[in-house]
């Protein structure tokens, strides 16, 4: 996938996530919560899948879109590790055909405006930026579950 193809996918206006986004706890990754395999529906004919990780203890959030067989094409990291020259909240996107194999290292854009935002706020902003309508609910596990 090249940058023009990525931009075409990003700019499709009628993308949708119809399902609830359910976070689960995995004992081996505690305290991190994960929602994975979330299909993003579109008329593009390209399979798009979203995964989200959220660490409620440190507040880090990562939303990652990948295309099966290609790899990651965009990622939003909020309150996570800094990626110099960007800070702890930043956006990655495909720049070249080699980016998915290299985990999207180029063209990282700082997003300090998202620092401290809740997982619901970050998800809503991600959907807005990616032209995605979410018709389900964002469901975190009950406390102690």
Backbone as ProteinMPNN parsed JSONL, in Angstrom:
{"seq_chain_A": "XXXXXXXXXXXXXXXXXXXXXXXXXXXXXXXXXXXXXXXXXXXXXXXXXXXXXXXXXXXXXXXXXXXXXXXXXXXXXXXXXXXXXXXXXXXXXXXXXXXXXXXXXXXXXXXXXXXXXXXXXXXXXXXXXXXXXXXXXXXXXXXXX", "coords_chain_A": {"N_chain_A": [[0.844, -1.168, 0.0], [0.547, 2.213, -0.833], [1.157, 5.753, -0.112], [-0.842, 7.328, -1.383], [-2.923, 5.459, -1.719], [-3.435, 4.907, 0.97], [-4.332, 7.465, 1.843], [-6.661, 7.662, 0.317], [-8.217, 5.596, 1.473], [-8.351, 6.586, 4.12], [-9.831, 8.909, 3.725], [-12.357, 8.115, 2.887], [-15.737, 8.724, 3.297], [-17.815, 7.232, 4.523], [-17.164, 5.26, 6.447], [-17.579, 2.743, 8.968], [-18.049, 1.524, 12.285], [-19.869, -0.92, 13.458], [-20.238, -2.623, 15.569], [-20.217, -3.162, 19.184], [-17.502, -1.899, 21.082], [-15.588, -3.786, 22.929], [-13.687, -4.025, 25.749], [-11.307, -6.224, 27.153], [-9.791, -7.957, 29.883], [-6.635, -9.393, 30.024], [-4.995, -11.784, 31.736], [-2.218, -12.152, 31.511], [-1.365, -9.713, 30.602], [-2.09, -7.802, 32.406], [-2.147, -4.599, 33.921], [-3.384, -3.932, 31.538], [-5.984, -3.252, 29.228], [-7.713, -4.673, 26.485], [-9.07, -4.313, 23.245], [-9.749, -5.983, 20.42], [-9.547, -6.925, 16.91], [-11.58, -5.48, 15.711], [-13.832, -4.816, 13.276], [-13.7, -2.457, 10.62], [-16.011, -1.146, 8.658], [-16.415, -0.489, 5.195], [-16.911, 0.865, 1.888], [-14.763, 0.338, 0.363], [-13.657, -2.132, -0.212], [-11.367, -2.999, 0.938], [-10.077, -4.748, 3.64], [-10.249, -3.559, 6.863], [-9.002, -3.362, 10.126], [-9.356, -2.667, 13.537], [-7.504, -2.3, 16.521], [-7.291, -1.817, 20.03], [-5.46, -0.718, 22.813], [-5.394, -0.124, 26.281], [-4.136, 1.246, 29.154], [-5.231, 1.592, 32.209], [-3.953, 2.314, 34.554], [-1.609, 3.867, 34.044], [-2.651, 5.455, 32.115], [-2.187, 5.275, 29.372], [-2.983, 4.98, 25.88], [-3.578, 3.242, 22.886], [-4.497, 3.189, 19.572], [-4.827, 1.242, 16.816], [-4.826, 0.728, 13.388], [-4.962, -1.839, 11.06], [-4.261, -3.551, 7.984], [-5.018, -6.709, 7.039], [-2.449, -8.834, 5.915], [-0.986, -6.727, 4.958], [-0.237, -4.969, 7.075], [0.238, -2.608, 9.822], [-1.404, 0.526, 9.266], [-2.108, 2.966, 10.297], [-1.798, 4.701, 13.441], [-2.703, 5.83, 16.638], [-1.255, 7.147, 19.387], [-1.61, 7.88, 22.749], [-0.626, 9.518, 25.628], [1.451, 7.736, 26.017], [4.62, 6.173, 25.416], [7.181, 8.456, 24.493], [8.0, 9.359, 21.163], [10.561, 10.468, 19.763], [10.933, 12.962, 17.26], [8.46, 13.564, 18.367], [6.125, 13.927, 21.102], [4.573, 12.323, 23.978], [1.982, 11.94, 23.124], [0.783, 11.252, 20.026], [0.474, 10.832, 16.416], [0.713, 8.252, 14.065], [1.172, 7.45, 10.624], [0.845, 5.734, 7.487], [3.45, 6.322, 5.277], [5.162, 5.462, 3.269], [5.5, 2.57, 1.112], [7.019, 0.797, 2.569], [6.527, 1.32, 5.219], [4.536, -0.213, 6.82], [5.933, -2.635, 7.396], [7.935, -1.62, 8.896], [6.742, -0.638, 11.13], [5.493, 1.892, 11.027], [7.297, 4.291, 11.244], [7.817, 6.836, 10.2], [7.059, 10.337, 9.625], [5.676, 11.063, 11.965], [3.249, 12.708, 13.868], [2.903, 15.162, 16.273], [0.521, 15.221, 18.929], [-0.284, 16.879, 21.234], [-2.599, 17.986, 22.202], [-4.289, 15.934, 22.899], [-3.368, 14.838, 25.214], [-3.939, 13.464, 28.362], [-6.601, 12.971, 27.847], [-9.64, 11.046, 28.089], [-10.244, 7.502, 27.476], [-12.605, 7.268, 26.019], [-12.83, 9.842, 24.899], [-10.507, 9.908, 23.315], [-11.023, 7.79, 21.541], [-13.304, 8.82, 20.257], [-12.172, 11.086, 18.98], [-10.33, 9.82, 17.296], [-12.085, 8.416, 15.616], [-13.371, 10.614, 14.43], [-11.208, 11.834, 13.025], [-10.637, 9.81, 11.213], [-12.885, 9.556, 9.7], [-14.928, 7.799, 10.607], [-17.933, 6.361, 11.626], [-19.262, 5.405, 14.649], [-21.548, 3.133, 15.724], [-22.105, 1.515, 17.817], [-21.402, 0.731, 21.274], [-18.887, 1.843, 23.578], [-17.273, -0.266, 25.657], [-15.997, -0.772, 28.725], [-14.494, -3.095, 31.047], [-16.252, -3.975, 34.058], [-15.375, -2.536, 37.218], [-13.083, -4.42, 39.05], [-13.701, -6.709, 37.672]], "CA_chain_A": [[0.0, 0.0, 0.0], [1.324, 3.448, -0.879], [0.546, 6.888, 0.588], [-2.075, 7.732, -2.069], [-3.947, 4.471, -1.369], [-3.767, 5.152, 2.375], [-5.144, 8.681, 1.926], [-7.98, 7.338, -0.23], [-8.929, 4.859, 2.524], [-8.588, 7.489, 5.251], [-10.794, 9.945, 3.384], [-13.689, 7.58, 2.567], [-16.594, 9.326, 4.327], [-18.861, 6.383, 5.097], [-16.663, 4.112, 7.2], [-18.447, 2.499, 10.127], [-17.863, 0.426, 13.234], [-21.24, -1.211, 13.888], [-20.247, -3.439, 16.785], [-19.72, -2.592, 20.427], [-16.069, -2.058, 21.313], [-15.512, -4.395, 24.263], [-12.347, -4.237, 26.289], [-11.168, -7.374, 28.031], [-8.542, -8.076, 30.637], [-5.896, -10.638, 29.828], [-4.182, -11.919, 32.935], [-0.792, -12.018, 31.188], [-1.056, -8.323, 30.256], [-2.675, -6.943, 33.424], [-3.517, -4.082, 33.976], [-3.784, -3.45, 30.214], [-7.248, -3.697, 28.654], [-7.55, -4.814, 25.038], [-10.197, -4.558, 22.339], [-9.057, -6.288, 19.17], [-10.325, -7.536, 15.841], [-12.765, -4.653, 15.48], [-13.902, -4.529, 11.837], [-14.114, -1.144, 10.134], [-16.736, -1.395, 7.414], [-16.362, 0.577, 4.191], [-17.192, 0.449, 0.516], [-13.486, 0.292, -0.341], [-13.238, -3.486, -0.559], [-10.153, -3.296, 1.69], [-10.378, -5.132, 5.016], [-9.609, -2.707, 7.864], [-9.237, -3.906, 11.457], [-8.88, -1.797, 14.609], [-7.238, -2.847, 17.849], [-7.077, -0.749, 21.004], [-4.948, -1.092, 24.122], [-5.592, 0.945, 27.253], [-3.608, 0.952, 30.477], [-5.881, 2.561, 33.079], [-3.064, 2.73, 35.647], [-0.752, 4.971, 33.578], [-3.444, 6.293, 31.212], [-1.774, 5.172, 27.967], [-3.975, 4.47, 24.943], [-3.085, 3.059, 21.529], [-5.486, 2.732, 18.596], [-4.018, 0.813, 15.686], [-5.569, 0.157, 12.258], [-4.105, -2.607, 10.157], [-4.847, -4.259, 6.853], [-4.445, -8.06, 7.018], [-1.564, -9.095, 4.79], [-0.171, -5.53, 4.712], [0.304, -4.536, 8.355], [-0.365, -1.389, 10.353], [-1.417, 1.664, 8.34], [-2.129, 4.176, 11.111], [-1.841, 4.451, 14.875], [-2.773, 6.993, 17.509], [-0.738, 6.857, 20.725], [-1.898, 8.984, 23.658], [-0.07, 9.36, 26.98], [2.347, 6.581, 26.015], [6.043, 6.477, 25.289], [7.525, 9.493, 23.523], [8.722, 8.959, 19.956], [11.242, 11.69, 19.334], [10.797, 14.24, 17.953], [7.118, 13.754, 18.913], [5.97, 13.665, 22.526], [3.874, 11.118, 24.43], [0.719, 11.816, 22.391], [1.177, 11.471, 18.637], [-0.22, 10.068, 15.373], [1.526, 7.623, 13.029], [0.417, 7.035, 9.439], [1.639, 5.185, 6.398], [4.081, 7.312, 4.405], [5.735, 4.751, 2.121], [5.122, 1.159, 1.066], [7.808, 0.063, 3.549], [6.128, 1.693, 6.579], [3.932, -1.273, 7.638], [6.962, -3.578, 7.845], [8.815, -0.903, 9.823], [5.873, -0.187, 12.221], [5.086, 3.295, 10.831], [8.199, 5.186, 11.971], [8.036, 8.125, 9.539], [5.974, 11.307, 9.568], [4.918, 11.073, 13.218], [2.723, 14.048, 14.143], [2.617, 15.426, 17.678], [-0.877, 15.519, 19.276], [-0.335, 17.213, 22.662], [-3.971, 18.344, 22.559], [-4.989, 14.751, 23.393], [-2.78, 14.42, 26.485], [-4.861, 13.451, 29.488], [-7.972, 12.671, 27.428], [-10.138, 9.717, 28.452], [-10.285, 6.559, 26.361], [-13.784, 7.612, 25.201], [-12.495, 11.045, 24.131], [-9.501, 9.545, 22.307], [-11.717, 6.993, 20.529], [-14.153, 9.739, 19.483], [-11.313, 11.896, 18.114], [-9.805, 8.928, 16.271], [-13.174, 8.197, 14.649], [-13.567, 11.861, 13.689], [-10.081, 12.011, 12.102], [-10.638, 8.746, 10.209], [-14.204, 9.52, 9.041], [-15.599, 6.577, 11.043], [-19.106, 6.486, 12.487], [-19.403, 4.266, 15.548], [-22.957, 3.021, 16.103], [-22.185, 0.668, 19.007], [-20.991, 1.339, 22.522], [-17.527, 1.595, 24.068], [-17.558, -0.965, 26.906], [-14.884, -1.164, 29.572], [-14.918, -4.069, 32.054], [-16.645, -3.449, 35.362], [-14.286, -2.514, 38.187], [-12.915, -5.687, 39.746], [-14.059, -7.854, 36.816]], "C_chain_A": [[0.896, 1.24, 0.0], [0.543, 4.581, -0.208], [-0.776, 7.312, -0.063], [-3.213, 6.761, -1.741], [-4.395, 4.643, 0.087], [-4.686, 6.368, 2.5], [-6.55, 8.456, 1.375], [-8.813, 6.6, 0.81], [-9.301, 5.779, 3.687], [-9.743, 8.444, 4.965], [-12.172, 9.433, 2.969], [-14.645, 8.05, 3.659], [-17.527, 8.364, 5.058], [-18.32, 5.152, 5.813], [-17.477, 3.979, 8.488], [-17.888, 1.365, 10.984], [-19.242, 0.194, 13.831], [-21.291, -1.929, 15.233], [-19.88, -2.612, 18.01], [-18.216, -2.822, 20.475], [-15.93, -2.51, 22.756], [-14.064, -4.634, 24.657], [-12.367, -5.435, 27.214], [-9.827, -7.293, 28.749], [-7.913, -9.414, 30.277], [-4.903, -10.721, 30.973], [-2.7, -11.664, 32.644], [-0.395, -10.58, 30.878], [-1.569, -7.327, 31.293], [-1.698, -5.836, 33.802], [-4.073, -3.622, 32.619], [-5.11, -4.083, 29.789], [-7.098, -3.685, 27.144], [-8.913, -4.987, 24.369], [-9.549, -4.8, 20.985], [-9.983, -6.945, 18.163], [-11.592, -6.776, 15.511], [-12.826, -4.311, 13.989], [-14.371, -3.102, 11.568], [-14.719, -1.368, 8.761], [-16.59, -0.197, 6.477], [-16.705, -0.014, 2.83], [-15.912, 0.245, -0.284], [-13.12, -1.1, -0.852], [-11.959, -3.898, 0.139], [-10.557, -3.614, 3.124], [-9.556, -4.257, 5.965], [-9.994, -3.218, 9.243], [-8.59, -2.979, 12.49], [-8.593, -2.624, 15.852], [-6.899, -1.681, 18.767], [-6.487, -1.363, 22.264], [-5.052, 0.13, 25.019], [-5.054, 0.475, 28.592], [-4.203, 1.976, 31.44], [-5.003, 3.049, 34.234], [-2.216, 3.928, 35.225], [-1.479, 5.89, 32.595], [-3.075, 6.192, 29.748], [-2.862, 4.5, 27.126], [-3.331, 4.351, 23.57], [-4.205, 2.5, 20.678], [-4.726, 2.465, 17.316], [-4.908, 0.206, 14.604], [-4.579, -0.601, 11.393], [-4.953, -3.233, 9.051], [-4.21, -5.644, 6.852], [-3.632, -8.296, 5.739], [-0.672, -7.911, 4.433], [0.535, -5.121, 5.989], [-0.364, -3.265, 8.815], [-0.309, -0.257, 9.333], [-1.59, 2.992, 9.074], [-2.287, 3.803, 12.569], [-1.89, 5.789, 15.594], [-2.326, 6.546, 18.89], [-0.994, 8.084, 21.588], [-1.402, 8.618, 25.053], [0.794, 8.111, 27.108], [3.799, 7.029, 25.957], [6.259, 7.554, 24.231], [8.262, 8.866, 22.35], [9.35, 10.21, 19.391], [11.229, 11.816, 17.826], [9.419, 14.486, 18.541], [7.108, 13.405, 20.398], [5.178, 12.404, 22.798], [2.532, 10.908, 23.745], [0.989, 12.198, 20.945], [0.433, 10.518, 17.704], [0.795, 9.552, 14.364], [0.633, 7.35, 11.822], [1.383, 6.565, 8.357], [2.159, 6.321, 5.518], [4.609, 6.678, 3.122], [5.279, 3.292, 2.173], [5.884, 0.32, 2.089], [7.354, 0.318, 4.984], [5.465, 0.569, 7.377], [4.962, -2.265, 8.187], [7.88, -2.948, 8.891], [8.031, -0.301, 10.993], [5.643, 1.326, 12.212], [5.992, 4.318, 11.521], [8.279, 6.61, 11.421], [6.815, 9.032, 9.637], [5.103, 11.332, 10.813], [4.533, 12.512, 13.554], [2.367, 14.151, 15.619], [1.138, 15.739, 17.871], [-0.987, 15.837, 20.767], [-1.732, 17.598, 23.136], [-4.757, 17.167, 23.131], [-4.462, 14.262, 24.745], [-3.814, 14.538, 27.601], [-6.303, 13.142, 29.131], [-8.356, 11.255, 27.851], [-10.1, 8.799, 27.239], [-11.477, 6.871, 25.457], [-13.506, 8.842, 24.342], [-11.496, 10.74, 23.022], [-10.158, 8.738, 21.186], [-12.589, 7.894, 19.65], [-13.315, 10.592, 18.533], [-10.729, 11.052, 16.991], [-10.862, 8.705, 15.191], [-13.417, 9.447, 13.81], [-12.474, 12.038, 12.637], [-10.145, 11.025, 10.945], [-11.966, 8.631, 9.462], [-14.947, 8.222, 9.34], [-16.79, 6.951, 11.917], [-19.187, 5.228, 13.337], [-20.843, 4.219, 16.037], [-23.166, 2.111, 17.308], [-21.813, 1.453, 20.245], [-19.541, 0.983, 22.809], [-17.705, 1.0, 25.468], [-16.278, -1.403, 27.595], [-15.374, -2.208, 30.564], [-15.336, -3.358, 33.34], [-15.43, -3.474, 36.286], [-14.256, -3.845, 38.931], [-13.227, -6.912, 38.901], [-12.826, -8.464, 36.191]], "O_chain_A": [[1.878, 1.307, 0.739], [-0.598, 4.389, 0.212], [-1.733, 7.623, 0.645], [-4.344, 7.19, -1.509], [-5.582, 4.539, 0.396], [-5.706, 6.306, 3.187], [-7.52, 8.999, 1.904], [-9.982, 6.928, 1.015], [-10.431, 5.749, 4.176], [-10.537, 8.753, 5.854], [-13.071, 10.237, 2.722], [-14.392, 7.801, 4.838], [-17.987, 8.694, 6.151], [-18.958, 4.099, 5.787], [-17.993, 4.961, 9.023], [-17.333, 0.39, 10.478], [-19.73, 1.008, 14.615], [-22.289, -1.843, 15.949], [-19.315, -1.523, 17.903], [-17.719, -3.825, 19.965], [-16.126, -1.729, 23.687], [-13.323, -5.35, 23.984], [-13.32, -5.64, 27.965], [-8.879, -6.658, 28.289], [-8.592, -10.44, 30.235], [-4.07, -9.832, 31.152], [-2.009, -11.032, 33.442], [0.793, -10.256, 30.889], [-1.487, -6.118, 31.071], [-0.514, -6.116, 33.99], [-5.127, -2.988, 32.57], [-5.33, -5.282, 29.965], [-6.443, -2.807, 26.582], [-9.782, -5.705, 24.862], [-8.871, -3.919, 20.456], [-11.051, -7.451, 18.507], [-12.577, -7.372, 15.074], [-11.962, -3.591, 13.489], [-15.306, -2.608, 12.197], [-14.021, -1.735, 7.816], [-16.635, 0.955, 6.909], [-16.776, -1.23, 2.657], [-15.972, 0.003, -1.49], [-12.361, -1.232, -1.813], [-11.498, -5.025, -0.038], [-11.288, -2.849, 3.753], [-8.328, -4.217, 5.883], [-11.168, -3.48, 9.508], [-7.441, -2.564, 12.341], [-9.348, -3.534, 16.193], [-6.303, -0.69, 18.344], [-6.952, -2.402, 22.732], [-4.83, 1.261, 24.588], [-5.463, -0.566, 29.105], [-3.735, 3.114, 31.49], [-5.286, 4.09, 34.827], [-2.115, 4.902, 35.97], [-0.988, 6.973, 32.276], [-3.601, 6.956, 28.938], [-3.557, 3.591, 27.581], [-2.617, 5.256, 23.137], [-4.794, 1.47, 21.006], [-4.056, 3.351, 16.787], [-5.661, -0.73, 14.875], [-3.514, -0.095, 11.039], [-6.165, -3.412, 9.174], [-2.997, -5.761, 6.683], [-4.081, -7.992, 4.634], [0.295, -8.069, 3.688], [1.753, -4.943, 6.003], [-1.402, -2.872, 8.283], [0.685, -0.09, 8.626], [-1.253, 4.042, 8.527], [-2.828, 2.749, 12.906], [-1.216, 6.747, 15.215], [-2.943, 5.67, 19.495], [-0.638, 9.199, 21.207], [-1.716, 7.552, 25.583], [0.862, 7.502, 28.175], [4.148, 8.126, 26.395], [5.593, 7.558, 23.196], [9.057, 7.944, 22.531], [8.721, 10.931, 18.616], [11.501, 10.824, 17.15], [9.21, 15.526, 19.165], [7.975, 12.678, 20.884], [5.112, 11.512, 21.953], [1.994, 9.801, 23.781], [1.377, 13.331, 20.66], [-0.158, 9.532, 18.143], [1.632, 10.306, 13.868], [-0.549, 7.049, 11.989], [2.554, 6.942, 8.321], [1.391, 7.174, 5.073], [4.524, 7.26, 2.041], [4.733, 2.845, 3.181], [5.431, -0.768, 2.442], [7.765, -0.411, 5.887], [5.81, 0.403, 8.547], [4.855, -2.685, 9.339], [8.521, -3.65, 9.672], [8.593, 0.469, 11.772], [5.605, 1.961, 13.267], [5.507, 5.132, 12.306], [8.764, 7.505, 12.114], [5.682, 8.559, 9.721], [3.905, 11.597, 10.719], [5.369, 13.416, 13.529], [1.621, 13.327, 16.148], [0.554, 16.454, 17.056], [-1.703, 15.147, 21.492], [-2.021, 17.544, 24.331], [-5.783, 17.371, 23.779], [-5.051, 13.366, 25.351], [-4.471, 15.567, 27.76], [-7.15, 13.058, 30.02], [-7.501, 10.375, 27.956], [-9.944, 9.259, 26.108], [-11.364, 6.748, 24.237], [-13.903, 8.883, 23.178], [-11.622, 11.257, 21.912], [-9.881, 8.975, 20.01], [-12.604, 7.739, 18.429], [-13.714, 10.799, 17.386], [-10.639, 11.514, 15.853], [-10.57, 8.793, 13.999], [-13.645, 9.347, 12.604], [-12.77, 12.357, 11.486], [-9.756, 11.354, 9.825], [-12.151, 7.704, 8.673], [-15.527, 7.613, 8.441], [-16.667, 7.761, 12.836], [-19.183, 4.115, 12.811], [-21.312, 5.152, 16.688], [-24.296, 1.956, 17.772], [-21.895, 2.681, 20.269], [-19.032, -0.039, 22.349], [-18.222, 1.666, 26.364], [-15.566, -2.286, 27.117], [-16.558, -2.216, 30.9], [-14.837, -2.28, 33.662], [-14.559, -4.334, 36.151], [-15.291, -4.332, 39.387], [-13.041, -8.04, 39.358], [-12.93, -9.435, 35.441]]}, "name": "protein", "num_of_chains": 1, "seq": "XXXXXXXXXXXXXXXXXXXXXXXXXXXXXXXXXXXXXXXXXXXXXXXXXXXXXXXXXXXXXXXXXXXXXXXXXXXXXXXXXXXXXXXXXXXXXXXXXXXXXXXXXXXXXXXXXXXXXXXXXXXXXXXXXXXXXXXXXXXXXXXXX"}
